[in-house]
Amino acid sequence: MDFFRKLFKADFMPHGHCYFWQPDVLWANVIGDGITALAYFLIPIGLYYFIRRRRNAKYPYLFVLFALFILLCGTTHVLEIVSVWDPIYRFEGLLKLITGMVSIITAGALIYVIPMALKIPSPSELAAANKKLEERTNELKSQNEFLRNLAYATFHDLREPARGMAINSQVLMLRHRDELNDDVREIVDHIGVESKRMYGSVESIIKLSFLESEQYEFSGVDLNETLKEVVEHLGLMIKNHRVEINS
C-alpha cells in the first residue's frame, strides 16, 4: 500500500512554512509542544509508581489505558515538533488515528467504571464509619462491664445463702446429731452436700465470668464423676422410691 510504503517520507511542506519561519511564532509552538510532551511522559511514570505502591488499587486496567493514552498524546506533540522541519505527516496521521482509538476505549472504560467508583466510600465517610464503629464498641464494652458487675452481684447474693446453709447444716449435725433420728440426719447431710455443691457452682460461674475468651480452655468432662454427683444429688429420691442403681 502506497500510504505505508511512504510512511516516513517527508514529501510535504514543512510546518515551519505555515509560521513563515518567524522565530517567535515557531519557537513558541515548539517549546509549548515540548513542555506538553514532557508532562505527558511524566504522568505515566506517576501512574506506574502509584500502581506499584498500591497493588490492591481498584480498576488497574483503567490506569494502564490512561497511561497508554497519555503516552500517545505526548508522542503526537513530539511529532508536531518534528513536522516543523521534517514533515512526516503520514506517520503523524497514523499515530493520531491510533491515539484516537485508544482515547475512545479509555473514555468507554471510564464511563463504565464511574458508577462503581462512586460507590467507594470517601476518606471522610470511612473516618465517620470508623468513629461510629469505635463508639459502638465502647458502648458494648460498657454494657458488658455492667452485665459482668450485675452477674457478680447476683451470684454473690446466691453464694452467701448457699454457704450459710452449708455451715448451718454442719453446726446442726455437730450440736444435735444424737438428738436427730436417722432420716433427719440423712436429710440434713443431704442439705449440707447440696449447699456445698451450689456454693461451688456459683463460685465457678463467678470466676468464669471474669475470664477472657482466650484464657478459657475446655479440659473435658469425667462422666464417671458426673454420674456420681447426679446419684448423690438424687440420693433421697432414689432411697424413697427404692430405686436400685447398678454400675
Short mmCIF file of N, CA, C and O in Angstrom, two decimals, residues 22-23 32 34 53 78 93-94 99 126 135 143 152-153 167 182 209 217 221 225 237 240 243-244 247:
data_model
loop_
_atom_site.label_atom_id
_atom_site.label_comp_id
_atom_site.label_asym_id
_atom_site.label_seq_id
_atom_site.Cartn_x
_atom_site.Cartn_y
_atom_site.Cartn_z
N GLN A 22 8.93 32.48 11.16
CA GLN A 22 9.14 33.56 12.12
C GLN A 22 9.57 32.94 13.45
O GLN A 22 8.84 32.12 14.03
N PRO A 23 10.73 33.32 13.97
CA PRO A 23 11.28 32.67 15.16
C PRO A 23 10.35 32.71 16.37
O PRO A 23 10.22 31.72 17.10
N GLY A 32 6.15 25.05 23.44
CA GLY A 32 4.87 24.64 24.03
C GLY A 32 4.61 23.15 23.85
O GLY A 32 4.21 22.45 24.79
N GLY A 34 6.90 20.92 23.33
CA GLY A 34 7.92 20.20 24.07
C GLY A 34 7.57 20.06 25.55
O GLY A 34 7.70 18.98 26.14
N ARG A 53 2.86 0.82 44.24
CA ARG A 53 2.73 1.02 45.68
C ARG A 53 1.38 0.56 46.20
O ARG A 53 1.26 0.16 47.36
N VAL A 78 5.40 15.44 20.20
CA VAL A 78 6.78 15.35 19.71
C VAL A 78 6.80 15.40 18.19
O VAL A 78 7.64 16.09 17.58
N GLY A 93 -0.21 11.20 11.10
CA GLY A 93 -1.64 10.92 10.98
C GLY A 93 -2.00 9.55 11.51
O GLY A 93 -3.03 9.35 12.17
N LEU A 94 -1.14 8.53 11.19
CA LEU A 94 -1.38 7.18 11.68
C LEU A 94 -1.34 7.15 13.21
O LEU A 94 -2.20 6.51 13.86
N THR A 99 -4.05 7.04 18.47
CA THR A 99 -4.35 7.77 19.71
C THR A 99 -5.84 7.96 19.88
O THR A 99 -6.38 7.82 20.99
N LEU A 126 -15.27 6.94 55.41
CA LEU A 126 -14.60 5.85 56.14
C LEU A 126 -14.26 6.28 57.57
O LEU A 126 -14.42 5.51 58.51
N GLU A 135 -17.39 4.02 68.63
CA GLU A 135 -18.37 4.39 69.64
C GLU A 135 -19.23 3.19 70.02
O GLU A 135 -19.54 2.97 71.20
N GLN A 143 -21.59 -1.92 78.29
CA GLN A 143 -22.70 -2.82 78.60
C GLN A 143 -22.20 -4.15 79.16
O GLN A 143 -22.78 -4.68 80.12
N TYR A 152 -21.94 -10.60 88.86
CA TYR A 152 -21.15 -10.82 90.07
C TYR A 152 -22.00 -10.57 91.32
O TYR A 152 -21.98 -11.35 92.27
N ALA A 153 -22.76 -9.44 91.28
CA ALA A 153 -23.61 -9.12 92.44
C ALA A 153 -24.68 -10.19 92.65
O ALA A 153 -24.96 -10.60 93.78
N ILE A 167 -22.98 -24.19 106.24
CA ILE A 167 -22.41 -24.02 107.59
C ILE A 167 -23.44 -24.39 108.66
O ILE A 167 -23.13 -25.10 109.63
N ASP A 182 -32.35 -41.10 112.21
CA ASP A 182 -31.56 -41.39 111.01
C ASP A 182 -32.07 -40.65 109.78
O ASP A 182 -31.28 -40.13 108.96
N SER A 209 -16.99 -15.85 84.64
CA SER A 209 -17.48 -14.60 84.07
C SER A 209 -16.38 -13.56 83.94
O SER A 209 -16.50 -12.62 83.16
N GLU A 217 -9.94 -22.65 78.62
CA GLU A 217 -9.67 -23.87 77.89
C GLU A 217 -10.59 -24.99 78.39
O GLU A 217 -10.72 -25.19 79.60
N VAL A 221 -14.77 -33.64 80.19
CA VAL A 221 -15.70 -33.99 81.27
C VAL A 221 -15.48 -35.44 81.67
O VAL A 221 -15.40 -36.33 80.82
N GLU A 225 -17.41 -39.18 87.20
CA GLU A 225 -17.56 -38.22 88.30
C GLU A 225 -18.91 -37.51 88.20
O GLU A 225 -19.57 -37.27 89.21
N MET A 237 -34.33 -39.12 96.80
CA MET A 237 -35.39 -39.61 95.91
C MET A 237 -35.16 -41.07 95.56
O MET A 237 -36.11 -41.88 95.49
N ASN A 240 -36.15 -43.09 98.69
CA ASN A 240 -37.59 -43.09 98.95
C ASN A 240 -38.35 -43.95 97.95
O ASN A 240 -39.38 -44.55 98.28
N VAL A 243 -35.14 -47.24 94.46
CA VAL A 243 -34.52 -47.47 93.16
C VAL A 243 -33.13 -48.09 93.36
O VAL A 243 -32.37 -47.63 94.22
N GLU A 244 -32.82 -49.07 92.57
CA GLU A 244 -31.51 -49.73 92.67
C GLU A 244 -30.70 -49.36 91.45
O GLU A 244 -31.15 -49.54 90.30
N SER A 247 -23.80 -50.32 88.76
CA SER A 247 -22.72 -49.74 87.95
C SER A 247 -22.25 -50.75 86.92
O SER A 247 -22.41 -51.95 87.09
#
